[in-house]
PDB file of C-alpha atoms in Angstrom:
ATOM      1  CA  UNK T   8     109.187  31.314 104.650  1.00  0.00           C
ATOM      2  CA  UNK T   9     112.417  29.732 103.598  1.00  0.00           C
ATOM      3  CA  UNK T  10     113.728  30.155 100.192  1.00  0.00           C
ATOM      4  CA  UNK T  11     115.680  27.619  98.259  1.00  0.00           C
ATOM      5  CA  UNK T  12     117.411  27.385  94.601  1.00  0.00           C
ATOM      6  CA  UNK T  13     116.100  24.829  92.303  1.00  0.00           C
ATOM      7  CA  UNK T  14     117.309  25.598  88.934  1.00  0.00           C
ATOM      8  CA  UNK T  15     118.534  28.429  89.695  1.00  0.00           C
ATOM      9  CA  UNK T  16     115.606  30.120  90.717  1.00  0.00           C
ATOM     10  CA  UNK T  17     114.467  30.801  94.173  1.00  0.00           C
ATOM     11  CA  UNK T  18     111.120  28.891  95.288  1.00  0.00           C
ATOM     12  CA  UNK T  19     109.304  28.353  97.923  1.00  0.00           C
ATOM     13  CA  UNK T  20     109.100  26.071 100.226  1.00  0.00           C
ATOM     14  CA  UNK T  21     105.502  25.112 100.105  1.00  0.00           C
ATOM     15  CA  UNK T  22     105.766  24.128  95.878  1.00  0.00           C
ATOM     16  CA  UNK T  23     105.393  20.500  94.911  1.00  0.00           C
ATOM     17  CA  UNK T  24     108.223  18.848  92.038  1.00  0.00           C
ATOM     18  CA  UNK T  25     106.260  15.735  91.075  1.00  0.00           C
ATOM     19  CA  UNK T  26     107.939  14.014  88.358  1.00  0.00           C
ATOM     20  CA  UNK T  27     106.686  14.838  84.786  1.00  0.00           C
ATOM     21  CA  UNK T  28     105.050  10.997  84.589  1.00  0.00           C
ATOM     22  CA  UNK T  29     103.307  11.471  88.023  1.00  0.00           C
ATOM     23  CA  UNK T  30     101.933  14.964  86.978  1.00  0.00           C
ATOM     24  CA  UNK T  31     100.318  13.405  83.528  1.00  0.00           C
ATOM     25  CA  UNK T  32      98.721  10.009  85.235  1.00  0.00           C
ATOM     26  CA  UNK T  33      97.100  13.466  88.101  1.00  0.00           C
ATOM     27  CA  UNK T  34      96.523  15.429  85.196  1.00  0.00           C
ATOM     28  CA  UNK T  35      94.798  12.630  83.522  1.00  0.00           C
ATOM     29  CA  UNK T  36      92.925  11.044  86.625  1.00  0.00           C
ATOM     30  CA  UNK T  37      91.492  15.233  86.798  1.00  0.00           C
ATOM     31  CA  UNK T  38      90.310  15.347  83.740  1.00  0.00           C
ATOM     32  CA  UNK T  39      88.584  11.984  83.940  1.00  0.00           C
ATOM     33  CA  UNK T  40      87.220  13.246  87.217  1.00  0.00           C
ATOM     34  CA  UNK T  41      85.929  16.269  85.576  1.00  0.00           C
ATOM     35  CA  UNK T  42      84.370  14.567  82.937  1.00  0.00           C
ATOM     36  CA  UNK T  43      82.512  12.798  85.345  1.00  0.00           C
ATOM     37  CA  UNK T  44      81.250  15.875  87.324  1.00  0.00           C
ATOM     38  CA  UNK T  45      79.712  17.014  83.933  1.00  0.00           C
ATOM     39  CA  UNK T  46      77.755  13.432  83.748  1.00  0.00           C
ATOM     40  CA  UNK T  47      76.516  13.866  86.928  1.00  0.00           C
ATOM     41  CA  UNK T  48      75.328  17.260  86.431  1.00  0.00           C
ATOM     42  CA  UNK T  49      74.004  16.289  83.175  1.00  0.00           C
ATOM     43  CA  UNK T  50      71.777  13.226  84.704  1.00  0.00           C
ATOM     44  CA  UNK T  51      70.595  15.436  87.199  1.00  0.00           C
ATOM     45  CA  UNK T  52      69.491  18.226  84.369  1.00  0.00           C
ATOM     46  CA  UNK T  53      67.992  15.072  82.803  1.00  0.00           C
ATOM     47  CA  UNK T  54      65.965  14.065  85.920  1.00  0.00           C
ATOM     48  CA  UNK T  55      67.643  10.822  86.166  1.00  0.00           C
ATOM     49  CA  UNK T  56      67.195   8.194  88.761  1.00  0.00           C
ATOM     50  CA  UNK T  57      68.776   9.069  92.179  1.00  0.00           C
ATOM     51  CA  UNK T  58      70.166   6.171  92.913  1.00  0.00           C
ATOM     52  CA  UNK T  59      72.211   6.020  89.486  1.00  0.00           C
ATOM     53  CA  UNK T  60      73.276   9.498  90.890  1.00  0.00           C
ATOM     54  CA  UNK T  61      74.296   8.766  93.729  1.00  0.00           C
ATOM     55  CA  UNK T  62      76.299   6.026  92.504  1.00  0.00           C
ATOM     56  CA  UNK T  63      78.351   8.398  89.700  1.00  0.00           C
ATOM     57  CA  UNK T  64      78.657  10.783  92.861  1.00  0.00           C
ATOM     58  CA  UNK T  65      80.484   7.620  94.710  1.00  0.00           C
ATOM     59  CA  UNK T  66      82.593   6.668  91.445  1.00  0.00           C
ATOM     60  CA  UNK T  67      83.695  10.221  91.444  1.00  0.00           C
ATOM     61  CA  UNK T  68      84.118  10.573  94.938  1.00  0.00           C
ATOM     62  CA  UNK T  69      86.553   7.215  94.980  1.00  0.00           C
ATOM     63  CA  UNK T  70      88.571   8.604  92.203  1.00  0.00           C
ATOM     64  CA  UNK T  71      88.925  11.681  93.544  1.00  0.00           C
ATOM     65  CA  UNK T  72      90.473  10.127  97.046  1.00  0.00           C
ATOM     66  CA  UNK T  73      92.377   8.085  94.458  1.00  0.00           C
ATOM     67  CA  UNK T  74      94.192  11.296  93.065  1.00  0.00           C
ATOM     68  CA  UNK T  75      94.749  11.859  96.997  1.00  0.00           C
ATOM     69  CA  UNK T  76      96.444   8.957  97.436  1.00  0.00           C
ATOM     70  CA  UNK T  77      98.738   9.534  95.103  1.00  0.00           C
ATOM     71  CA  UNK T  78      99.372  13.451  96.154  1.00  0.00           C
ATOM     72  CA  UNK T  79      99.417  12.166 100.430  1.00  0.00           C
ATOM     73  CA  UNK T  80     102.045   9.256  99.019  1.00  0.00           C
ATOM     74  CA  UNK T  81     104.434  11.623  97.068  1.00  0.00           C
ATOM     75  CA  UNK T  82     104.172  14.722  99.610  1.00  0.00           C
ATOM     76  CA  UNK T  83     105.188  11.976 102.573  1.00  0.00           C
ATOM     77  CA  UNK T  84     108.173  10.464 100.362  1.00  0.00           C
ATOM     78  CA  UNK T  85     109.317  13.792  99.196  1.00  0.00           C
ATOM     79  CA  UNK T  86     108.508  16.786 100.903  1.00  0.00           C
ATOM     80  CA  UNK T  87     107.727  15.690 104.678  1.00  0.00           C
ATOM     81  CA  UNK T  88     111.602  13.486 103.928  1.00  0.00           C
ATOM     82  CA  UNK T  89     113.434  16.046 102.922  1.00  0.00           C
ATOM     83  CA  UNK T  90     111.886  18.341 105.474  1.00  0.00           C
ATOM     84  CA  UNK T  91     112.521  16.073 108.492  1.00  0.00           C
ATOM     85  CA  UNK T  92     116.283  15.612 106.908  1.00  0.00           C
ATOM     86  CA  UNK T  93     116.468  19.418 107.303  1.00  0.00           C
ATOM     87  CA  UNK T  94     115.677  19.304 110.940  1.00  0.00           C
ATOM     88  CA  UNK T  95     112.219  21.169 109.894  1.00  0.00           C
ATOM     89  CA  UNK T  96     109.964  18.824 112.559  1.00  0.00           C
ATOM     90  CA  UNK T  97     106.856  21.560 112.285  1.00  0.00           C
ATOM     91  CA  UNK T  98     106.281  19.111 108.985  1.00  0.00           C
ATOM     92  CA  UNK T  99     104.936  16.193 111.418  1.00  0.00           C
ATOM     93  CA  UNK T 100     102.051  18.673 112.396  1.00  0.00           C
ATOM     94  CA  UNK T 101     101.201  19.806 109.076  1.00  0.00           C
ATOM     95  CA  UNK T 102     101.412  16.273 108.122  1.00  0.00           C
ATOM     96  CA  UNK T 103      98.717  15.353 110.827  1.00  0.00           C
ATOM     97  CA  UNK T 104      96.690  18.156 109.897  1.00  0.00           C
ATOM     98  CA  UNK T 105      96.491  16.745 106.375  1.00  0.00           C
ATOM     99  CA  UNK T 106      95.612  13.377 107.422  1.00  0.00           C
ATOM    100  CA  UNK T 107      92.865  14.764 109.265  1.00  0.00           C
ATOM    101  CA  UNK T 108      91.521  16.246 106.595  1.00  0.00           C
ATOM    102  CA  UNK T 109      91.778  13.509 104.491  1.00  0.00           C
ATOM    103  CA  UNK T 110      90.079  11.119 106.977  1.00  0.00           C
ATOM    104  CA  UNK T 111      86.976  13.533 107.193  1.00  0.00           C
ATOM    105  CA  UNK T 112      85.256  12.209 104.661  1.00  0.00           C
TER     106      UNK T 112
END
């Protein structure tokens, strides 16, 4: 795995460097997201109507591919860019791969 300096320090290749703002609104959307797992659970420990389950289950689920979004968007405008500009084209497959996974759903 290739090494580089940021900082001074040697990292990885495979670590993110999301701007502090964009980490807080992720950090933020997670916790919201968590908060809602904990409803659901709670309305199903509670016995609550399915359907009203179901449909916290879909908020969560849309917020959730929201937080993707956001992850897919910086990864392609950061790391897959600066990959291709190093002549590193192995990112197009791993890029695909991600997609894929993302599209499962």
């Amino acid at each position: 795995m290739k090494l580089e300096k940021i900082n001074g320090e040697h990292c990885s290749h495979r670590r993110s460097h999301h701007p502090e703002h964009v980490k807080k609104d992720l950090i933020t959307r997670l916790n919201r997201i968590e908060g809602q797992i904990r409803g659901v659970k709670g309305m199903i420990e509670r016995d609550e109507y399915c359907d009203d389950v179901i449909t916290q289950i879909a908020a969560t689920q849309s917020a959730l591919n929201s937080v993707a979004k956001i992850l897919l968007e910086g990864h392609i405008k950061g790391c897959v860019v600066s990959r291709l500009r190093d002549g590193d084209e192995e990112i197009l497959d791993e890029l695909i791969v991600t997609i894929q996974k993302l599209m499962r759903k």
